[in-house]
PDB file of C-alpha atoms in Angstrom:
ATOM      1  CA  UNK A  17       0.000   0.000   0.000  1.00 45.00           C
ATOM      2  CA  UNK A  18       1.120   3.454  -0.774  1.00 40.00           C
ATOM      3  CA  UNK A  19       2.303   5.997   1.958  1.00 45.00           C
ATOM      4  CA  UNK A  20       1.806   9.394   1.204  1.00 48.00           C
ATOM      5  CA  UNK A  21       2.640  10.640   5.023  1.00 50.00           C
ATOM      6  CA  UNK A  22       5.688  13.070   4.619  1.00 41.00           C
ATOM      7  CA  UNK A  23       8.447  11.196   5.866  1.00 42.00           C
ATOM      8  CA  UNK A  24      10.118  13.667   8.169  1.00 40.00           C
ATOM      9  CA  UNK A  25       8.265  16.812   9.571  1.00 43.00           C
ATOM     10  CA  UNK A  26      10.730  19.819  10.517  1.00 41.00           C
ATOM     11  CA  UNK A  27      13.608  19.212  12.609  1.00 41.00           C
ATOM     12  CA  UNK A  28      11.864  20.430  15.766  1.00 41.00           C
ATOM     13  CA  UNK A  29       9.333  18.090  15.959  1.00 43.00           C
ATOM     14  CA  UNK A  30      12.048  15.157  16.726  1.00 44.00           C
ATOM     15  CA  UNK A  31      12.220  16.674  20.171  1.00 44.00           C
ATOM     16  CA  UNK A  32      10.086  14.588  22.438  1.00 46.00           C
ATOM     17  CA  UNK A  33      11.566  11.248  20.530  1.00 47.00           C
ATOM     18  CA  UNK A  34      15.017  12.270  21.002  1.00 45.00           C
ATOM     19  CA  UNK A  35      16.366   9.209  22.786  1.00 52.00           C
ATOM     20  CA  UNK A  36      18.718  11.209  24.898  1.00 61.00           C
ATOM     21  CA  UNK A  37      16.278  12.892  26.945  1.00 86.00           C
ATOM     22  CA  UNK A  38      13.491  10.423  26.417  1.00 88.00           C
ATOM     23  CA  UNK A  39      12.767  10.389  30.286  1.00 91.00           C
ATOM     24  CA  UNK A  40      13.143  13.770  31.213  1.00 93.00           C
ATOM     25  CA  UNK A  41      10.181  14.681  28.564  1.00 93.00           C
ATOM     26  CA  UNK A  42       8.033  11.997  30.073  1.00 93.00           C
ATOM     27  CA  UNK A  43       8.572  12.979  33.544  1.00 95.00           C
ATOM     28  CA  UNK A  44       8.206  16.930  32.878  1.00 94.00           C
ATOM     29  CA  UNK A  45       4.968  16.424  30.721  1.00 93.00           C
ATOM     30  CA  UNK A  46       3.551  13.596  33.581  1.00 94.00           C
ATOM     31  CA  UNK A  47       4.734  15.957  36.496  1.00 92.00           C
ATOM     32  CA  UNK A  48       1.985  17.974  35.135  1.00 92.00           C
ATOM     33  CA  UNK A  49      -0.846  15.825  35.258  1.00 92.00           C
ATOM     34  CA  UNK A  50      -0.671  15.525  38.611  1.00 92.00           C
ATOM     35  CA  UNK A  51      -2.590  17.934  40.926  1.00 89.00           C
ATOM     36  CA  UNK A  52      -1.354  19.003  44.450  1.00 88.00           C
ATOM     37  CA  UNK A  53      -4.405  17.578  46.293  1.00 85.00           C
ATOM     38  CA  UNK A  54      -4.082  14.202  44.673  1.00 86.00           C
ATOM     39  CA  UNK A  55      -0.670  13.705  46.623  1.00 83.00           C
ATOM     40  CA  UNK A  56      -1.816  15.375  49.706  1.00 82.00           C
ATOM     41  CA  UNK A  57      -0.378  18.573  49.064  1.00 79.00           C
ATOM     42  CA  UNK A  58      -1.953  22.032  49.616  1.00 76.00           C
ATOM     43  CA  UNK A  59      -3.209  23.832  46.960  1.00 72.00           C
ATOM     44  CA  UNK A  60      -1.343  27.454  47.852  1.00 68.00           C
ATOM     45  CA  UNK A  61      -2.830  28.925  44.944  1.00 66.00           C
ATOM     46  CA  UNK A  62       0.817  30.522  43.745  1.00 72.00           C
ATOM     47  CA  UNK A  63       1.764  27.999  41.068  1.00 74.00           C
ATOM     48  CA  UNK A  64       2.788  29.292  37.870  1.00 75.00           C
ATOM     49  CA  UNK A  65       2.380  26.157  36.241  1.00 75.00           C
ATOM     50  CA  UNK A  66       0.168  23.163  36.352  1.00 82.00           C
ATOM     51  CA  UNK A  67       0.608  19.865  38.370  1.00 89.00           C
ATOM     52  CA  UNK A  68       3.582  19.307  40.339  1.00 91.00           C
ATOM     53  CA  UNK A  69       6.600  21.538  41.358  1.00 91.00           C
ATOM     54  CA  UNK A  70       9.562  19.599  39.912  1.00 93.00           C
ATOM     55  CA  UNK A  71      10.786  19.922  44.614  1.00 93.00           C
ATOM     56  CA  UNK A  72       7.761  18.155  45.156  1.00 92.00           C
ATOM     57  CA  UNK A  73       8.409  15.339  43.137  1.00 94.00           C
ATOM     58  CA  UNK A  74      12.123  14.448  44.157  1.00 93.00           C
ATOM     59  CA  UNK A  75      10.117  15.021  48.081  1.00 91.00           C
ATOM     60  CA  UNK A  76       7.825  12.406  46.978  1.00 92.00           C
ATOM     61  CA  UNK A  77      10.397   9.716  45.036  1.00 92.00           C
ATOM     62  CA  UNK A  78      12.704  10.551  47.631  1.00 91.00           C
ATOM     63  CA  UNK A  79      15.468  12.073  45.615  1.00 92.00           C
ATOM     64  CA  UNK A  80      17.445  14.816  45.585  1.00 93.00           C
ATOM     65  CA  UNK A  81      15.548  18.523  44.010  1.00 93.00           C
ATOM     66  CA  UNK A  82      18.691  18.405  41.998  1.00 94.00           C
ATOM     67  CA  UNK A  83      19.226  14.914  41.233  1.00 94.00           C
ATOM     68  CA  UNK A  84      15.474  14.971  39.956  1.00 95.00           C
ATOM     69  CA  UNK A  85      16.358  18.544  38.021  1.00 95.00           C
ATOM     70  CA  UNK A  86      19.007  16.979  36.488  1.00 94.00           C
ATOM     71  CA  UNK A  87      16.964  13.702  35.018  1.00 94.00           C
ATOM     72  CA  UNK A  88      14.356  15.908  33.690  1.00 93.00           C
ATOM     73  CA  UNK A  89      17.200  18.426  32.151  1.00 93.00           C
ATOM     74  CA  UNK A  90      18.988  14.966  30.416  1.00 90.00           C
ATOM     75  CA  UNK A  91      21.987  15.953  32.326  1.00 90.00           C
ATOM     76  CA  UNK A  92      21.368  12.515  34.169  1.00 89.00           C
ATOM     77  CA  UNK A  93      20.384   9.509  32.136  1.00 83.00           C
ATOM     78  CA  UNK A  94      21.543   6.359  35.007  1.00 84.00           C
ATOM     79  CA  UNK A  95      18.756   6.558  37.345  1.00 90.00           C
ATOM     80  CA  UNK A  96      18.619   3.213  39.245  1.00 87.00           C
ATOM     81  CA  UNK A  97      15.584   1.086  39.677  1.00 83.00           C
ATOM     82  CA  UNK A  98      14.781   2.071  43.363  1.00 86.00           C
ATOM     83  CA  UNK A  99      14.521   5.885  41.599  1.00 91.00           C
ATOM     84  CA  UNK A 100      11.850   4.874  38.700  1.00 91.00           C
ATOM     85  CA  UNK A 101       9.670   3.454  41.259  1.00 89.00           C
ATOM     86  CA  UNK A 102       9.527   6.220  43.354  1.00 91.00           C
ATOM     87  CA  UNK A 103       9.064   8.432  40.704  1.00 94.00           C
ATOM     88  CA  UNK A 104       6.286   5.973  39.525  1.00 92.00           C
ATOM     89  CA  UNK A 105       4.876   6.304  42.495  1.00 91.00           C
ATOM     90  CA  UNK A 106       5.145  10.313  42.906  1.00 93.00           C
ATOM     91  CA  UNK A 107       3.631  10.696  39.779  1.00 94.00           C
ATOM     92  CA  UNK A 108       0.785   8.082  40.180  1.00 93.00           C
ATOM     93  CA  UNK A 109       1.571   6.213  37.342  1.00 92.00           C
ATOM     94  CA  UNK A 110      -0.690   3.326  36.399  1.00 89.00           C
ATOM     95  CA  UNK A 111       1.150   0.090  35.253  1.00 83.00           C
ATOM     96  CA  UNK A 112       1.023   0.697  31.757  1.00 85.00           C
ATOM     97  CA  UNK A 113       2.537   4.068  32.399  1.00 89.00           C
ATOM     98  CA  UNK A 114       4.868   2.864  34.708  1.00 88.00           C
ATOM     99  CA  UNK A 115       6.229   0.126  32.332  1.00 84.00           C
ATOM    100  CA  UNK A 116       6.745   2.676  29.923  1.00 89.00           C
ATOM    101  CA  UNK A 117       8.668   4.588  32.660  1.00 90.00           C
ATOM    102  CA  UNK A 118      11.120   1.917  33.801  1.00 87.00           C
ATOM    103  CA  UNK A 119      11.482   1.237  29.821  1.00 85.00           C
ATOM    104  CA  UNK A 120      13.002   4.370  29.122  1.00 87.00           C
ATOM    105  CA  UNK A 121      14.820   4.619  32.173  1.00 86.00           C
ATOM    106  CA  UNK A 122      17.146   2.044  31.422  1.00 75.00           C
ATOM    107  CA  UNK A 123      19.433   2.898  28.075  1.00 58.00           C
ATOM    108  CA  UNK A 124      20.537  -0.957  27.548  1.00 54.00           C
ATOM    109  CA  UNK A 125      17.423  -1.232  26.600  1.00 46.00           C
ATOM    110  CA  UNK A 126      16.640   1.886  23.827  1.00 47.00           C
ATOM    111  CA  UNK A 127      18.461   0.511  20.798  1.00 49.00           C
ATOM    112  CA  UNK A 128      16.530   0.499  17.651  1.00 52.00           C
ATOM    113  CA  UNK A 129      13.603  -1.934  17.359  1.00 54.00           C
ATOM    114  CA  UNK A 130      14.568  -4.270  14.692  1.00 57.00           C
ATOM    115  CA  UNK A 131      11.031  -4.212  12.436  1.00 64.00           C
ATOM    116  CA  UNK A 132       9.555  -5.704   9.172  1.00 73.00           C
ATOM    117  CA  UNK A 133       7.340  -4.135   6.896  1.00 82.00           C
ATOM    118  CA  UNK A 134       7.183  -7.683   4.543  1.00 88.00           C
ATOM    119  CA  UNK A 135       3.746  -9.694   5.682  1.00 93.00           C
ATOM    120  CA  UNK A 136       4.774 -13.150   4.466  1.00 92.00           C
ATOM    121  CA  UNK A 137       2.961 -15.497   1.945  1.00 94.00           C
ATOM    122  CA  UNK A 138       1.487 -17.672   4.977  1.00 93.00           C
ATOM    123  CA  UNK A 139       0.164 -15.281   7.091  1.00 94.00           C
ATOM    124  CA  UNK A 140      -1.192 -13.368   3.801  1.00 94.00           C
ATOM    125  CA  UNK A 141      -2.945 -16.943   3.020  1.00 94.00           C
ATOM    126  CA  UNK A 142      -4.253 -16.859   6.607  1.00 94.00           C
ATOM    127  CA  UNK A 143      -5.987 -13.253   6.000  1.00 94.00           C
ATOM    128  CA  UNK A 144      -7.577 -14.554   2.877  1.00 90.00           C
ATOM    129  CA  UNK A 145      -8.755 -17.741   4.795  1.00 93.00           C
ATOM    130  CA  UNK A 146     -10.561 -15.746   7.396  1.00 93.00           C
ATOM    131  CA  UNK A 147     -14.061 -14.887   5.615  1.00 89.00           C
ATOM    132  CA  UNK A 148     -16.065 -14.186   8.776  1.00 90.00           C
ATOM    133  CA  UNK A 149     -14.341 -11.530  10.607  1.00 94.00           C
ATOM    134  CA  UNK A 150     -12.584  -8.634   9.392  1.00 96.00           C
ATOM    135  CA  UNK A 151      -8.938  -8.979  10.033  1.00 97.00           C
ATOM    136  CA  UNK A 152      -6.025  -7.007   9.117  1.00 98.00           C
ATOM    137  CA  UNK A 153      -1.956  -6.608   9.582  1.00 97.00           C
ATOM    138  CA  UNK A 154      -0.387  -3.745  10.995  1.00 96.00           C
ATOM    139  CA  UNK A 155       3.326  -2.420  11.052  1.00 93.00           C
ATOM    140  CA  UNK A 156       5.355  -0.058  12.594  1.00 87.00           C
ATOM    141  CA  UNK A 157       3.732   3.297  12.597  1.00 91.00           C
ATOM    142  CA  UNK A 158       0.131   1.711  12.528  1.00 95.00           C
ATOM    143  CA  UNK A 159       0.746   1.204   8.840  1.00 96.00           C
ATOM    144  CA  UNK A 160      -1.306  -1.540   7.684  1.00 97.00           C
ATOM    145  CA  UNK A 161       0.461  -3.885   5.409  1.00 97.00           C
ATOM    146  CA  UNK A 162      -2.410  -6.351   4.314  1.00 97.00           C
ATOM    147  CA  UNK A 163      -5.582  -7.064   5.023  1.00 96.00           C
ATOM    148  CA  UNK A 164      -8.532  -9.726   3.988  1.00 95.00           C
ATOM    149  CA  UNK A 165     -11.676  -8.271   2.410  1.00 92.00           C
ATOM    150  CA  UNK A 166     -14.005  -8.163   4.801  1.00 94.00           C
ATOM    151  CA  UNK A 167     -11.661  -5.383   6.762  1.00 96.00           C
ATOM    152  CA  UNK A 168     -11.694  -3.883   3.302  1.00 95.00           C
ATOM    153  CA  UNK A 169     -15.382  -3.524   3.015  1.00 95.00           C
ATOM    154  CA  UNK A 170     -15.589  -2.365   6.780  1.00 96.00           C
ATOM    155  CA  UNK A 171     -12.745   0.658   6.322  1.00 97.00           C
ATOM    156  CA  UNK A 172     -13.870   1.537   2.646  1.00 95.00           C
ATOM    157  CA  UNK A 173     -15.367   4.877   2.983  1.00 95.00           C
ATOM    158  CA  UNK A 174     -11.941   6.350   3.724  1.00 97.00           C
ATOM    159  CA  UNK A 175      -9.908   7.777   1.418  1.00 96.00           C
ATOM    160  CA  UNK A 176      -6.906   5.014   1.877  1.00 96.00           C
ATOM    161  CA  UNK A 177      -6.620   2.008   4.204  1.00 97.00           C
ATOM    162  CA  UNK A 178      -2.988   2.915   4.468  1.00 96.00           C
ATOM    163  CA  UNK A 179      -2.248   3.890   8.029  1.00 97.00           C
ATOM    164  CA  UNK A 180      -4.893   4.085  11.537  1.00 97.00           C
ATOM    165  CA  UNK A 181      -3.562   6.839  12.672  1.00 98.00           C
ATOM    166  CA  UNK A 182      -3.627   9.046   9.518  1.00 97.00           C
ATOM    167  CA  UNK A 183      -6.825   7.728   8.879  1.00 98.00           C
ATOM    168  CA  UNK A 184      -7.981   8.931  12.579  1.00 98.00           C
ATOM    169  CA  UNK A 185      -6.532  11.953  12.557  1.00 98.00           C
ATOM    170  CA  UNK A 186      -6.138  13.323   8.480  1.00 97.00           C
ATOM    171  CA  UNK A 187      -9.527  11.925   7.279  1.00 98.00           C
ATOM    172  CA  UNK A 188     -12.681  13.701   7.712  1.00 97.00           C
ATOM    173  CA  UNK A 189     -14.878  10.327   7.489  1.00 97.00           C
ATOM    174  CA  UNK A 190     -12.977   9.077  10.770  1.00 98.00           C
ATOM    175  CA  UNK A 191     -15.511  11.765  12.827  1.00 97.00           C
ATOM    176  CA  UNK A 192     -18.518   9.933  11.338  1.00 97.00           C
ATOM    177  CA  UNK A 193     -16.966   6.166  11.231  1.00 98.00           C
ATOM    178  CA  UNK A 194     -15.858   6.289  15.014  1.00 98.00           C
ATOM    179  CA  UNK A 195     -18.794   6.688  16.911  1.00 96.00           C
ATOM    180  CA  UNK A 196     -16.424   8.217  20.225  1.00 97.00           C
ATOM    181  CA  UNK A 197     -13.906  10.040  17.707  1.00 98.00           C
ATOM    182  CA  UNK A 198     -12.437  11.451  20.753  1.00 98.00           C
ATOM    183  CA  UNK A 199     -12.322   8.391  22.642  1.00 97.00           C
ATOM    184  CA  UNK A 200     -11.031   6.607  19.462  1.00 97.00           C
ATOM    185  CA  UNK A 201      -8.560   9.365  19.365  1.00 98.00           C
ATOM    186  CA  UNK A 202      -7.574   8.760  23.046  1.00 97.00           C
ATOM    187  CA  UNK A 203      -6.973   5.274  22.594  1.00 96.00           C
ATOM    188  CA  UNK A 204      -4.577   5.110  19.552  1.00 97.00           C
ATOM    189  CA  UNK A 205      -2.368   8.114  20.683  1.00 96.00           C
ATOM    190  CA  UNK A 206      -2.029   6.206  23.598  1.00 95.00           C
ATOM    191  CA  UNK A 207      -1.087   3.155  22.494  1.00 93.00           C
ATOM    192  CA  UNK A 208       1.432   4.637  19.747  1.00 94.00           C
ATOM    193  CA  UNK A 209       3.063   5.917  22.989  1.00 91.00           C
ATOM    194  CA  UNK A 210       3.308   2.396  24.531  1.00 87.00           C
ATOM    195  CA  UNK A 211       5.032   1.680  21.125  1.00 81.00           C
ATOM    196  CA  UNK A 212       7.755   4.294  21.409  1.00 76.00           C
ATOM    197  CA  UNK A 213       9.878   3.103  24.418  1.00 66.00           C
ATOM    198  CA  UNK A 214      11.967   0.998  22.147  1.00 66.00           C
ATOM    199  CA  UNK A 215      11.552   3.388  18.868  1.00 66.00           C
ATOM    200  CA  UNK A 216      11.522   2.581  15.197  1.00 75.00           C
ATOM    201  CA  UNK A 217      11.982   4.976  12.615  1.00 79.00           C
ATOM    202  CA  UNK A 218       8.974   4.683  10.924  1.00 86.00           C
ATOM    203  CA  UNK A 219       6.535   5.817  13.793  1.00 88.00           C
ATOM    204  CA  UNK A 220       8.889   8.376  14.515  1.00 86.00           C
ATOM    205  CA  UNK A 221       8.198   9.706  10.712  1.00 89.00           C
ATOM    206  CA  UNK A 222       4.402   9.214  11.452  1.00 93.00           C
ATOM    207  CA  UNK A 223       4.927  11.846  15.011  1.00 93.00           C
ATOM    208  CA  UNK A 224       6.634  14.158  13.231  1.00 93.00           C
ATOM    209  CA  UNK A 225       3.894  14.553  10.199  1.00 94.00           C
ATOM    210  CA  UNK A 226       0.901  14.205  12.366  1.00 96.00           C
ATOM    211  CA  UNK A 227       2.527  16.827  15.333  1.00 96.00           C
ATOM    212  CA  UNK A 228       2.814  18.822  12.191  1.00 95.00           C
ATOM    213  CA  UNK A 229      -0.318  18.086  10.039  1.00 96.00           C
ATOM    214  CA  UNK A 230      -2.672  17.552  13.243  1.00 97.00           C
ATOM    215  CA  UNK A 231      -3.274  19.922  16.021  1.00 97.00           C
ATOM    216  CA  UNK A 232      -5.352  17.544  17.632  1.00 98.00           C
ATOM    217  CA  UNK A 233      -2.562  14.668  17.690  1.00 98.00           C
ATOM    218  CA  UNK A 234      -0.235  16.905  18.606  1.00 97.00           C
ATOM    219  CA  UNK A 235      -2.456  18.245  21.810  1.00 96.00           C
ATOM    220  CA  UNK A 236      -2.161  14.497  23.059  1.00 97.00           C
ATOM    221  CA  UNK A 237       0.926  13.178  22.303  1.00 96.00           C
ATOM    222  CA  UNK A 238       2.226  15.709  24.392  1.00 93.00           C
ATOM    223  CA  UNK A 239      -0.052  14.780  26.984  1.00 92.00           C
ATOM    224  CA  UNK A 240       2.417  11.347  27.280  1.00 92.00           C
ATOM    225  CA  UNK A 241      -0.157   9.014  28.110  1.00 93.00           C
ATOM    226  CA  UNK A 242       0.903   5.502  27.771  1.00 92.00           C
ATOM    227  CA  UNK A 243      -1.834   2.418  27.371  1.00 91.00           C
ATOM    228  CA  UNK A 244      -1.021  -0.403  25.115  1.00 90.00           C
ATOM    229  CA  UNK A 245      -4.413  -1.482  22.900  1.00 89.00           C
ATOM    230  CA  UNK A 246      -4.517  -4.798  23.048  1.00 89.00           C
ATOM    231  CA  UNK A 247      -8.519  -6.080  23.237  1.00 93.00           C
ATOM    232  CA  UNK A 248     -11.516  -3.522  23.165  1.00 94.00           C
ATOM    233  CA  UNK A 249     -14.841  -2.776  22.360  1.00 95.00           C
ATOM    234  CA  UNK A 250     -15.618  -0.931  19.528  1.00 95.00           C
ATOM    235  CA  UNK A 251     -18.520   1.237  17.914  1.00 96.00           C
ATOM    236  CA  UNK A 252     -18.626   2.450  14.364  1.00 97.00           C
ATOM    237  CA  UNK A 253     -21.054   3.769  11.832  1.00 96.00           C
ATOM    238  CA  UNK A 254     -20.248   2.145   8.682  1.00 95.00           C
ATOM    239  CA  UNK A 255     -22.134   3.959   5.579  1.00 93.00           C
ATOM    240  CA  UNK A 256     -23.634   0.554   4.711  1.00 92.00           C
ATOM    241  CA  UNK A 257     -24.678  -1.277   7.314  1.00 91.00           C
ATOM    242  CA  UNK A 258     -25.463   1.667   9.613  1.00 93.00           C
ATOM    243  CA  UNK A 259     -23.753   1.091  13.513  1.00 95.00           C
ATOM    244  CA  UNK A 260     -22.203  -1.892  14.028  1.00 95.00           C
ATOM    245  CA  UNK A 261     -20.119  -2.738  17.660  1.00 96.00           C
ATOM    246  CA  UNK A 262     -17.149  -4.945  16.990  1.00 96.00           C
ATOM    247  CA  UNK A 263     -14.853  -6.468  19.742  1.00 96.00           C
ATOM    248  CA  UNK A 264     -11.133  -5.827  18.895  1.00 97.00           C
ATOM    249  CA  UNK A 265      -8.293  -8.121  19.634  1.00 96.00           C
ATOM    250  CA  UNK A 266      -4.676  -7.754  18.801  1.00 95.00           C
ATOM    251  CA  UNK A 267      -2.339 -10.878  18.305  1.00 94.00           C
ATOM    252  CA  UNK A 268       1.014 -10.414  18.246  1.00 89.00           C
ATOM    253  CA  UNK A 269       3.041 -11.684  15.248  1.00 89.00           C
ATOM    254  CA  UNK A 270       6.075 -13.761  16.779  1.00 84.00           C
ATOM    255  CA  UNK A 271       7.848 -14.186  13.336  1.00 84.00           C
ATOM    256  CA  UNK A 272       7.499 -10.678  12.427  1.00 85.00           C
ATOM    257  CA  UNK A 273       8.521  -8.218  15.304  1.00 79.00           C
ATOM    258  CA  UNK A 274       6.824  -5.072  14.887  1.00 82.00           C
ATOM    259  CA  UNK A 275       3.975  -6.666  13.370  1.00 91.00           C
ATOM    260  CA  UNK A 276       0.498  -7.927  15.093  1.00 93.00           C
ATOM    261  CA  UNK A 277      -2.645  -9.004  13.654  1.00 96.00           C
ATOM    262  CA  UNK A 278      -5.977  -7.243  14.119  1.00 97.00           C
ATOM    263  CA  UNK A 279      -9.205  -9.098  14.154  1.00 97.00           C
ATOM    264  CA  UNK A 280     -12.638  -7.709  14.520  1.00 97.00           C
ATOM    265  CA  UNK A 281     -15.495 -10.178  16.030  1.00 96.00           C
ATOM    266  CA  UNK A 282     -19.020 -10.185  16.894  1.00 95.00           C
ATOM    267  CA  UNK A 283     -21.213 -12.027  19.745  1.00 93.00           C
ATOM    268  CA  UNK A 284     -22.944 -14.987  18.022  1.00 92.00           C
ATOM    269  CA  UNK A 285     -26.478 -14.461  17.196  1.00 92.00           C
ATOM    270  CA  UNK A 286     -26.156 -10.290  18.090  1.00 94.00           C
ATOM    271  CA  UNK A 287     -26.928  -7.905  16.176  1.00 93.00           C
ATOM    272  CA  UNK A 288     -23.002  -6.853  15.527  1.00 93.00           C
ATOM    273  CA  UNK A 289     -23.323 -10.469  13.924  1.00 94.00           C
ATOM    274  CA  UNK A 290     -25.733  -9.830  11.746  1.00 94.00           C
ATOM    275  CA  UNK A 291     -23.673  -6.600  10.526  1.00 92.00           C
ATOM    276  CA  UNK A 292     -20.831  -8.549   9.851  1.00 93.00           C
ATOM    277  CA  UNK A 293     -22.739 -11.031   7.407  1.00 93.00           C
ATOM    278  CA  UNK A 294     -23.943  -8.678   5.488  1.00 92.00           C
ATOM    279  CA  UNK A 295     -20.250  -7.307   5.391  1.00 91.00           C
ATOM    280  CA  UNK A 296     -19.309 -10.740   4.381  1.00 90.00           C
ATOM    281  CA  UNK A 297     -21.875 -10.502   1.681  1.00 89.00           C
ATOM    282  CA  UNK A 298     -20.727  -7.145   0.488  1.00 86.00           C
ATOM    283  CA  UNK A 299     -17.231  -8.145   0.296  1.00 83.00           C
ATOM    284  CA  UNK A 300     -17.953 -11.045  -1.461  1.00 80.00           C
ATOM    285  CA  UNK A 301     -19.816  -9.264  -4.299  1.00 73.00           C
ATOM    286  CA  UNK A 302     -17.089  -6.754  -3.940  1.00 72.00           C
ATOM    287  CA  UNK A 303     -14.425  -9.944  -5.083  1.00 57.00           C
ATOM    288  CA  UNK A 304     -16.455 -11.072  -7.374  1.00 58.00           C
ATOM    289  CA  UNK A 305     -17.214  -7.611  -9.633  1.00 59.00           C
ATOM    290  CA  UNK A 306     -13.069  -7.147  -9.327  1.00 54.00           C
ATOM    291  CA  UNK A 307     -12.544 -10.712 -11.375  1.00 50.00           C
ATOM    292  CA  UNK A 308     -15.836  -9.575 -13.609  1.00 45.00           C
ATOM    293  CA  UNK A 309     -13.706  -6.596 -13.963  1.00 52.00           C
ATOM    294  CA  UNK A 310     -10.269  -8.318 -14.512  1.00 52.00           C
ATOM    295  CA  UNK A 311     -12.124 -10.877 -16.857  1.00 50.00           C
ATOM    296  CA  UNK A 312     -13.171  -7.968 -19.528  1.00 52.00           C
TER     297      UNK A 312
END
């Protein structure tokens, strides 16, 4: 499938996945998210900015002011793993967000994610084999790199079935597909965050055109929420079938790292089910007017 995302966005934009100060961009932009009163702090109605003074943290991890300065200025890049949990637990981090924190605490482990784009001949045989369900591979980036039919019929009002996260954020039919854009928003920013703790180049291309291209992706990615997607519910308003929910679950691929499988399913004898027949059916007259096509 063809990409037509920029591949690098101006130099500025590399900023917050610059691997050298990975951590201290995390813990400034988590810092604050955090309000006084949920740490038991008083609310003195002086602060200049929001959240937590960068004092009250290193009070609460039990480091240092200027040890914690210094992590959040790059200037220190060793902390140890006693330090990341106390910070985790200054800054409330959930366990998603606190994985994410120990991740890029560590620089062993920040070398380059070794990634495929290639979907092999098996797996593609596997997608074609799957008539009932939509189901669909995607890359680094949230490219998708193949897909059977049926997810075909389901995404077809959009412009491209190239990449999620364009799709979400660049194409005006995602605000009518996704029932919760918002929420749907939410979720993949989220999880592309999850993604970045051992980066790739690819969805470091896809930040830097969306921070540029998107005011709304860039507003949260610089939130630095971190929740890997990995099963949900989902509610869309296909232009077909009308609203169909979906439950989402994401395999991971172990012969291709960087790669997982996404498969769409429906409750047996629900109404979602019934959607996804009629999917089925469109799909298949969709296959069969392409080789009525190919034939002439």
């Amino acid at each position: 499938m063809s990409r037509t995302l920029p591949e690098r966005g101006p130099a500025g934009y590399r900023r917050d996945m610059d691997r050298g100060n990975a951590l201290g961009e995390f813990l400034g932009a988590r810092r604050a998210l955090v309000s006084p009163a949920t740490v038991g702090l008083p609310e003195d109605g002086t602060r200049r900015v929001p959240g937590l003074r960068r004092e009250e943290v290193a009070l609460l991890a039990g480091v240092s002011t200027d040890y914690y300065v210094r992590l959040e200025q790059g200037r220190e890049r060793h902390p140890s793993q006693q330090v990341l949990e106390g910070l985790a637990c200054a800054l409330r981090l959930d366990e998603d967000a606190a994985a994410h924190l120990y991740r890029i605490g560590l620089p062993a482990q920040l070398a380059m994610a070794p990634v495929t784009t290639a979907v092999a001949a098996p797996l593609r045989q596997l997608l074609d084999q799957m008539h009932a369900v939509p189901a669909f591979v995607v890359g680094p980036g949230q490219d998708v790199l193949a897909a059977n039919a049926l997810a075909e019929v389901l995404y077809r009002a959009f412009a491209r079935f190239d990449n999620l996260l364009r799709m979400i954020f660049l194409d005006p039919h995602a605000r009518e597909f996704y029932a919760d854009w918002d929420q749907a928003a939410r979720v993949a920013v989220r999880n592309l965050r999850a993604s970045t703790a051992v980066p790739d180049q690819r969805t470091e291309q896809i930040v830097g055109a969306l921070t540029v291209r998107s005011p709304a992706f860039a507003s949260l990615w610089a939130r630095y929420e971190v929740r890997p997607r990995t099963q949900e519910d989902k509610h869309f308003h296909h232009p077909d079938i009308g609203e169909i929910r979906l439950h989402f679950e994401k395999l991971t691929i172990a012969s291709a790292p960087g790669q997982h499988l996404s498969v769409y399913t429906a409750e047996p004898g629900s109404a979602a089910a019934d959607g996804l027949a009629l999917l089925t059916s469109l799909a298949a007259d969709r296959v069969t007017n392409a080789d009525v096509g190919s034939a002439g």
